[in-house]
Amino acid sequence: MGVEALVEFVGEGAGIVGGLVELRRALHRGPEVGLQLPGTQGLVLDALGGLPLEVTAGKELTSVVAVLRGGAPGPTVLLRGDMDALPVVEETGLEYAAENGNMHACGHDLHTAGLVGAAQLLAAHREELHGNVIFMFQPGEEGLGGAGYMLREGLLEATGDKPIAAYALHVWAQAGKGVFQMRPGTMMASSNQLHITVRGKGGHGSMPDRTVDPVPVVAELVLALQTYATRRVNVFDPVVITVTQLEAGVAINVIPNTARLGATVRTLSDATLEQLTRELPALAERIAAAHGCTVDARLNPQYPVTLNDAARTAETSQILTGLFGEDRVQHLENPLMGAEDFSMVLKEVPGTFVMVGARPDDVSAEEAPSNHSSIVRFDDAVLADQAAALAQLAAHHLAPA
């Protein structure tokens, strides 16, 4: 589709934004966490009702896969929107704030509504499309790998042809409203979980010489992990190791038998992840052994590095610039250390993951809370542009030859 379609999608997106805002706020009022989101799934199915789509619900999770078949044969393109919330008590004071102890603090309610909008825009032009679109409505992005479940359930075979391109947009509360940001290659880090349990011999707190105390070992490991990150890893391929969990003992006068450490580990390359998978358990074992303790240490991979295909990203930048102008499209100099399970899709299909600024006008860049904050707010006026952007990215590949 040419320049006419660029203008068409933007104008039509503005025409449906009222309904998308209404859907987004309904989703925001009833956030659900994890792989099972029955209320959210129901709202999505209702919103897609009446569109010429082939809709399939997930088996192991409450996903929705909707297929739009164009008026002529052609390739398949995949568009993703994640649907799950976080176990965060909302403190925004919004009229439509959640009150169930969960919160759409990462903006997935906008992703879901924006993808519904893209489905509406593309369905209105179905006969013009030479090919098909898979709309991927995904639960469980927040740490549960919902994308992996959907891949195993046949997501990429939904039309009979593997997609040639895959796209996802993610709102960002700290960036200016409507600004699209991306980079080729490594876009986001891998996410991995380090679990270390140190085993000693407990006893009375007044007689540590008659015990093998695991607590100082865990304390030493916290410092050793930070030293490791700065001394054993290539400075040009950095890692982030953040200890977030420390557990030991119950009674204040008892030296426990065990102490435990948990950390999130982020890497920007598979090579560095392989190094850490070998070396971090060995580091823990040697430090524990020096104190007469044993250890159970493992680094569990969670989400791989999010890799944007260079060609698809160049196309995306050009398309979004055509839609919204050069001032609305930015190149990120560095990857983000957050992680995304859309990375699992991008391992199978060349595509691009794009950040979209959604900071409200009354919030300054300096004061903007980050995603996952209990007070974060997103401006749902960006929904029109989200829908138009996703629709145009798909239509780019489905134009007549």
Coordinates of C-alpha atoms in Angstrom, one line a residue:
M1 CA 0.0 0.0 0.0
G2 CA 1.3 3.4 -0.9
V3 CA 1.1 6.9 0.4
E4 CA -2.7 6.9 0.3
A5 CA -2.7 4.0 2.7
L6 CA -0.4 5.8 5.1
V7 CA -2.8 8.7 5.3
E8 CA -5.8 6.3 5.4
F9 CA -4.7 4.3 8.4
V10 CA -3.8 7.4 10.4
G11 CA -7.1 9.0 9.7
E12 CA -9.1 5.8 10.3
G13 CA -7.2 5.2 13.5
A14 CA -8.3 8.6 14.7
G15 CA -11.8 7.6 13.8
I16 CA -11.9 4.5 16.1
V17 CA -9.8 5.8 19.0
G18 CA -12.9 6.5 21.1
G19 CA -13.8 2.8 21.1
L20 CA -10.2 1.8 21.8
V21 CA -10.0 4.1 24.8
E22 CA -13.2 2.6 26.1
L23 CA -11.8 -0.9 25.7
R24 CA -8.5 0.0 27.2
R25 CA -10.1 1.5 30.3
A26 CA -12.3 -1.6 30.7
L27 CA -9.2 -3.7 30.6
H28 CA -7.5 -1.4 33.1
R29 CA -10.3 -1.7 35.6
G30 CA -10.1 -5.5 35.7
P31 CA -6.4 -6.4 35.4
E32 CA -5.5 -10.1 35.6
V33 CA -2.2 -11.7 36.3
G34 CA -0.5 -14.7 34.7
L35 CA -1.5 -17.2 32.1
Q36 CA -5.2 -17.4 32.9
L37 CA -7.0 -14.1 32.1
P38 CA -10.6 -15.1 31.5
G39 CA -12.1 -11.6 31.9
T40 CA -9.5 -10.1 29.6
Q41 CA -10.0 -12.8 27.0
G42 CA -13.7 -12.2 27.1
L43 CA -13.3 -8.5 26.5
V44 CA -11.0 -9.2 23.5
L45 CA -13.4 -11.8 22.0
D46 CA -16.3 -9.3 22.3
A47 CA -14.2 -6.5 20.7
L48 CA -13.3 -8.8 17.8
G49 CA -16.9 -9.9 17.3
G50 CA -18.3 -9.1 13.9
L51 CA -14.9 -8.9 12.2
P52 CA -14.1 -11.4 9.4
L53 CA -11.6 -13.3 11.5
E54 CA -10.8 -16.9 12.3
V55 CA -10.5 -16.9 16.1
T56 CA -9.0 -19.6 18.2
A57 CA -8.6 -19.6 22.0
G58 CA -5.6 -21.2 23.7
K59 CA -5.6 -24.5 25.5
E60 CA -3.0 -24.1 28.2
L61 CA -3.6 -20.4 28.6
T62 CA -6.3 -17.9 27.8
S63 CA -4.7 -16.6 24.6
V64 CA -6.5 -15.5 21.5
V65 CA -5.2 -16.1 18.0
A66 CA -7.2 -14.2 15.3
V67 CA -6.5 -14.7 11.6
L68 CA -7.4 -12.2 8.9
R69 CA -7.3 -13.7 5.4
G70 CA -6.8 -11.1 2.7
G71 CA -8.7 -10.9 -0.6
A72 CA -5.8 -12.5 -2.5
P73 CA -3.1 -15.0 -1.7
G74 CA 0.2 -13.8 -0.2
P75 CA 2.5 -14.0 2.8
T76 CA 1.6 -13.9 6.5
V77 CA 2.5 -11.2 8.9
L78 CA 2.2 -11.5 12.8
L79 CA 1.2 -8.7 15.1
R80 CA 1.5 -9.1 18.9
G81 CA -0.2 -7.6 21.9
D82 CA 0.3 -8.9 25.5
M83 CA -2.6 -8.8 27.9
D84 CA -1.5 -9.6 31.4
A85 CA -1.1 -7.2 34.3
L86 CA 1.2 -7.2 37.4
P87 CA 0.5 -7.9 41.1
V88 CA 0.8 -4.2 42.0
V89 CA -1.7 -2.3 44.1
E90 CA -2.6 0.8 41.9
E91 CA -2.1 4.2 43.4
T92 CA -2.8 6.5 40.4
G93 CA -6.1 7.9 41.6
L94 CA -7.5 7.5 38.1
E95 CA -11.3 7.3 37.7
Y96 CA -10.9 3.9 36.1
A97 CA -8.1 2.6 38.4
A98 CA -8.1 -1.1 39.3
E99 CA -9.2 -2.1 42.8
N100 CA -8.5 -5.8 42.8
G101 CA -4.8 -5.7 44.0
N102 CA -3.5 -6.0 40.4
M103 CA -2.5 -3.2 38.0
H104 CA -1.7 -2.7 34.3
A105 CA 1.5 -1.0 35.4
C106 CA 3.3 -2.0 32.2
G107 CA 0.7 -0.8 29.7
H108 CA -0.4 -4.1 28.4
D109 CA -4.0 -2.8 28.4
L110 CA -2.9 -0.4 25.7
H111 CA -1.1 -3.1 23.8
T112 CA -4.3 -5.2 23.8
A113 CA -6.6 -2.3 22.7
G114 CA -4.1 -1.2 20.1
L115 CA -4.0 -4.6 18.5
V116 CA -7.8 -4.8 18.4
G117 CA -7.6 -1.4 16.6
A118 CA -5.1 -2.8 14.1
A119 CA -7.5 -5.7 13.5
Q120 CA -10.4 -3.3 12.9
L121 CA -8.4 -1.2 10.5
L122 CA -7.0 -4.1 8.5
A123 CA -10.4 -5.9 8.4
A124 CA -11.9 -2.8 6.8
H125 CA -9.3 -3.3 3.9
R126 CA -9.4 -7.1 3.8
E127 CA -10.1 -7.3 0.1
E128 CA -7.0 -5.1 -0.7
L129 CA -4.6 -7.3 1.2
H130 CA -2.6 -9.9 -0.6
G131 CA -1.9 -12.3 2.2
N132 CA -2.8 -12.9 5.8
V133 CA -2.4 -11.4 9.3
I134 CA -2.1 -13.3 12.6
F135 CA -3.2 -11.2 15.6
M136 CA -1.4 -12.6 18.7
F137 CA -3.2 -11.7 22.0
Q138 CA -0.9 -13.1 24.7
P139 CA -1.2 -13.8 28.4
G140 CA 1.8 -14.3 30.7
E141 CA 4.4 -12.0 29.4
E142 CA 5.4 -10.9 32.9
G143 CA 7.8 -13.7 33.7
L144 CA 5.8 -16.7 32.7
G145 CA 6.8 -17.0 29.0
G146 CA 3.3 -16.9 27.5
A147 CA 4.8 -16.5 24.0
G148 CA 6.4 -19.9 24.4
Y149 CA 3.1 -21.6 25.2
M150 CA 1.5 -20.0 22.2
L151 CA 4.4 -21.1 19.9
R152 CA 4.0 -24.7 21.2
E153 CA 0.3 -24.5 20.5
G154 CA 1.0 -23.7 16.8
L155 CA 0.8 -19.9 16.7
L156 CA 3.1 -19.7 13.6
E157 CA 1.1 -22.3 11.7
A158 CA -2.2 -20.5 12.2
T159 CA -2.6 -19.6 8.5
G160 CA -0.8 -22.6 7.1
D161 CA 2.3 -20.5 6.2
K162 CA 5.0 -19.3 8.6
P163 CA 5.0 -15.5 9.0
I164 CA 7.6 -13.6 7.0
A165 CA 7.6 -10.7 9.6
A166 CA 6.5 -10.1 13.2
Y167 CA 6.0 -6.8 15.0
A168 CA 5.1 -5.7 18.5
L169 CA 4.8 -2.2 20.1
H170 CA 5.4 -1.6 23.8
V171 CA 4.4 1.7 25.5
W172 CA 7.0 3.4 27.7
A173 CA 5.9 5.9 30.4
Q174 CA 9.2 7.8 30.4
A175 CA 9.3 8.7 26.7
G176 CA 7.4 11.5 25.0
K177 CA 3.9 10.8 23.9
G178 CA 3.8 9.2 20.4
V179 CA 7.5 8.9 19.9
F180 CA 8.6 5.5 18.4
Q181 CA 12.0 4.2 19.4
M182 CA 13.9 1.2 18.1
R183 CA 17.3 -0.1 17.0
P184 CA 18.5 -3.0 14.9
G185 CA 20.2 -6.0 16.5
T186 CA 20.0 -6.3 20.3
M187 CA 17.0 -4.4 21.5
M188 CA 16.5 -5.8 24.9
A189 CA 18.5 -8.1 27.3
S190 CA 17.9 -11.7 28.2
S191 CA 16.4 -12.4 31.5
N192 CA 17.6 -15.2 33.7
Q193 CA 17.2 -16.3 37.3
L194 CA 20.1 -17.2 39.6
H195 CA 19.2 -19.3 42.6
I196 CA 21.8 -20.2 45.3
T197 CA 21.1 -22.2 48.4
V198 CA 24.1 -22.5 50.9
R199 CA 24.0 -25.4 53.3
G200 CA 25.8 -25.4 56.6
K201 CA 25.2 -26.7 60.1
G202 CA 23.0 -24.7 62.3
G203 CA 23.1 -24.2 66.1
H204 CA 22.9 -21.6 68.9
G205 CA 23.7 -18.1 67.9
S206 CA 26.0 -17.7 70.9
M207 CA 28.3 -20.5 69.7
P208 CA 29.1 -20.0 66.1
D209 CA 32.3 -22.0 66.4
R210 CA 30.2 -25.1 66.9
T211 CA 28.3 -24.5 63.7
V212 CA 29.0 -24.0 60.0
D213 CA 27.2 -20.7 59.4
P214 CA 25.8 -20.3 55.9
V215 CA 24.8 -16.6 56.5
P216 CA 28.2 -15.0 56.0
V217 CA 28.7 -17.1 52.9
V218 CA 25.5 -15.6 51.3
A219 CA 26.7 -12.2 52.3
E220 CA 30.0 -12.8 50.7
L221 CA 28.3 -14.0 47.6
V222 CA 26.4 -10.8 47.2
L223 CA 29.6 -8.8 47.0
A224 CA 31.4 -11.5 44.9
L225 CA 28.6 -11.4 42.2
Q226 CA 29.0 -7.6 41.9
T227 CA 32.8 -8.0 41.5
Y228 CA 32.3 -10.8 39.0
A229 CA 30.1 -8.6 36.8
T230 CA 32.8 -5.9 36.6
R231 CA 35.9 -8.1 36.4
R232 CA 35.0 -11.3 34.6
V233 CA 32.7 -10.0 31.8
N234 CA 33.7 -8.0 28.7
V235 CA 32.9 -4.4 29.4
F236 CA 31.6 -4.0 25.9
D237 CA 29.1 -6.9 26.4
P238 CA 27.9 -5.9 29.8
V239 CA 25.7 -7.8 32.3
V240 CA 23.5 -6.8 35.1
I241 CA 23.4 -9.0 38.2
T242 CA 20.9 -7.7 40.8
V243 CA 20.4 -9.6 44.0
T244 CA 16.7 -9.2 45.0
Q245 CA 16.1 -12.0 47.5
L246 CA 18.0 -13.0 50.7
E247 CA 16.5 -15.5 53.1
A248 CA 18.0 -17.1 56.2
G249 CA 16.7 -18.2 59.6
V250 CA 13.6 -17.6 61.6
A251 CA 14.6 -17.1 65.2
I252 CA 17.1 -14.3 66.0
N253 CA 19.2 -16.5 68.3
V254 CA 19.5 -19.5 65.9
I255 CA 22.1 -20.0 63.2
P256 CA 20.2 -21.7 60.4
N257 CA 21.1 -24.7 58.4
T258 CA 20.6 -23.0 55.1
A259 CA 20.6 -19.5 53.6
R260 CA 19.3 -18.6 50.2
L261 CA 20.0 -15.9 47.6
G262 CA 18.0 -15.0 44.5
A263 CA 19.1 -12.7 41.7
T264 CA 18.0 -11.5 38.3
V265 CA 20.7 -11.7 35.6
R266 CA 20.5 -9.8 32.4
T267 CA 22.8 -10.3 29.4
L268 CA 23.1 -8.8 25.9
S269 CA 24.5 -11.9 24.1
D270 CA 24.1 -15.6 24.1
A271 CA 27.9 -16.0 24.5
T272 CA 27.9 -14.1 27.7
L273 CA 24.9 -16.0 29.0
E274 CA 26.8 -19.3 28.3
Q275 CA 29.8 -18.0 30.2
L276 CA 27.6 -17.0 33.2
T277 CA 25.8 -20.3 33.2
R278 CA 29.2 -22.1 33.6
E279 CA 30.9 -19.7 36.0
L280 CA 28.3 -18.4 38.4
P281 CA 27.6 -21.8 40.0
A282 CA 31.3 -22.5 40.1
L283 CA 31.9 -19.2 41.9
A284 CA 29.3 -20.0 44.5
E285 CA 30.6 -23.6 45.0
R286 CA 34.2 -22.3 45.6
I287 CA 33.2 -19.6 48.1
A288 CA 30.9 -22.0 50.0
A289 CA 33.7 -24.6 50.1
A290 CA 36.1 -22.1 51.6
H291 CA 33.8 -21.8 54.5
G292 CA 33.0 -25.5 54.9
C293 CA 29.6 -25.2 53.3
T294 CA 28.0 -26.9 50.3
V295 CA 25.9 -25.2 47.8
D296 CA 23.1 -25.8 45.2
A297 CA 23.5 -23.1 42.6
R298 CA 21.8 -22.8 39.2
L299 CA 21.2 -20.1 36.5
N300 CA 17.9 -20.7 34.9
P301 CA 17.4 -19.0 31.5
Q302 CA 14.0 -17.2 31.2
Y303 CA 13.7 -15.0 28.2
P304 CA 16.4 -14.8 25.4
V305 CA 17.9 -11.6 24.0
T306 CA 15.4 -9.6 21.9
L307 CA 17.0 -9.3 18.5
N308 CA 15.5 -6.9 16.0
D309 CA 16.1 -8.0 12.4
A310 CA 18.2 -5.3 10.6
A311 CA 16.2 -5.2 7.4
R312 CA 12.8 -5.3 9.1
T313 CA 13.9 -2.5 11.5
A314 CA 15.1 -0.3 8.6
E315 CA 11.7 -0.9 6.9
T316 CA 9.9 -0.1 10.2
S317 CA 11.7 3.1 10.7
Q318 CA 10.9 4.2 7.1
I319 CA 7.3 3.3 7.4
L320 CA 6.7 5.0 10.8
T321 CA 8.6 8.1 9.5
G322 CA 6.2 8.2 6.5
L323 CA 3.2 7.9 8.9
F324 CA 4.2 10.3 11.6
G325 CA 7.2 12.3 10.5
E326 CA 10.9 12.2 11.3
D327 CA 10.5 13.9 14.7
R328 CA 8.4 11.0 15.9
V329 CA 10.9 8.2 15.1
Q330 CA 14.1 7.8 17.1
H331 CA 17.1 5.4 16.9
L332 CA 18.1 4.0 20.3
E333 CA 21.9 4.1 20.8
N334 CA 21.9 1.4 23.4
P335 CA 19.8 -1.7 24.1
L336 CA 17.4 -1.7 27.1
M337 CA 18.2 -4.0 30.0
G338 CA 14.6 -5.1 30.4
A339 CA 13.5 -8.3 28.8
E340 CA 10.6 -9.5 26.6
D341 CA 9.3 -12.9 25.7
F342 CA 8.5 -11.6 22.2
S343 CA 12.1 -12.5 21.8
M344 CA 10.9 -16.1 21.4
V345 CA 8.9 -15.1 18.4
L346 CA 11.8 -13.1 16.9
K347 CA 14.0 -16.2 17.2
E348 CA 11.7 -17.8 14.7
V349 CA 10.5 -14.9 12.5
P350 CA 12.4 -11.8 11.4
G351 CA 10.8 -8.7 12.9
T352 CA 11.0 -5.6 15.1
F353 CA 10.1 -4.7 18.7
V354 CA 9.3 -1.0 19.0
M355 CA 9.0 1.2 22.1
V356 CA 6.2 3.9 22.0
G357 CA 6.3 6.9 24.3
A358 CA 3.0 7.3 26.3
R359 CA 4.0 9.9 28.9
P360 CA 1.0 12.1 29.8
D361 CA 1.3 15.8 29.0
D362 CA 1.1 16.8 32.7
V363 CA 4.1 14.6 33.7
S364 CA 7.6 15.9 33.1
A365 CA 10.4 13.7 31.8
E366 CA 12.3 14.2 35.0
E367 CA 9.4 13.1 37.2
A368 CA 7.9 10.3 35.1
P369 CA 7.7 7.1 37.0
S370 CA 8.9 3.9 35.2
N371 CA 6.8 1.1 34.0
H372 CA 5.8 -1.2 36.9
S373 CA 5.4 1.7 39.3
S374 CA 2.2 1.8 41.3
I375 CA 1.7 5.4 40.3
V376 CA 2.6 5.1 36.6
R377 CA 0.1 6.6 34.1
F378 CA -0.1 6.1 30.3
D379 CA -1.8 8.5 27.9
D380 CA -4.3 6.4 26.0
A381 CA -4.5 9.0 23.2
V382 CA -1.6 7.1 21.7
L383 CA -4.0 4.2 20.8
A384 CA -4.9 5.7 17.5
D385 CA -1.3 5.8 16.4
Q386 CA -0.6 2.4 17.8
A387 CA -3.3 0.9 15.7
A388 CA -2.3 2.7 12.6
A389 CA 1.3 1.8 13.0
L390 CA 0.6 -1.9 13.4
A391 CA -1.8 -1.9 10.5
Q392 CA 0.6 -0.2 8.2
L393 CA 3.5 -2.5 9.2
A394 CA 1.4 -5.5 8.2
A395 CA 0.0 -3.9 5.1
H396 CA 3.5 -3.1 3.9
H397 CA 4.1 -6.8 3.3
L398 CA 0.6 -7.5 1.9
A399 CA 0.4 -5.0 -0.9
P400 CA -0.1 -6.2 -4.5
A401 CA 3.2 -7.1 -6.2

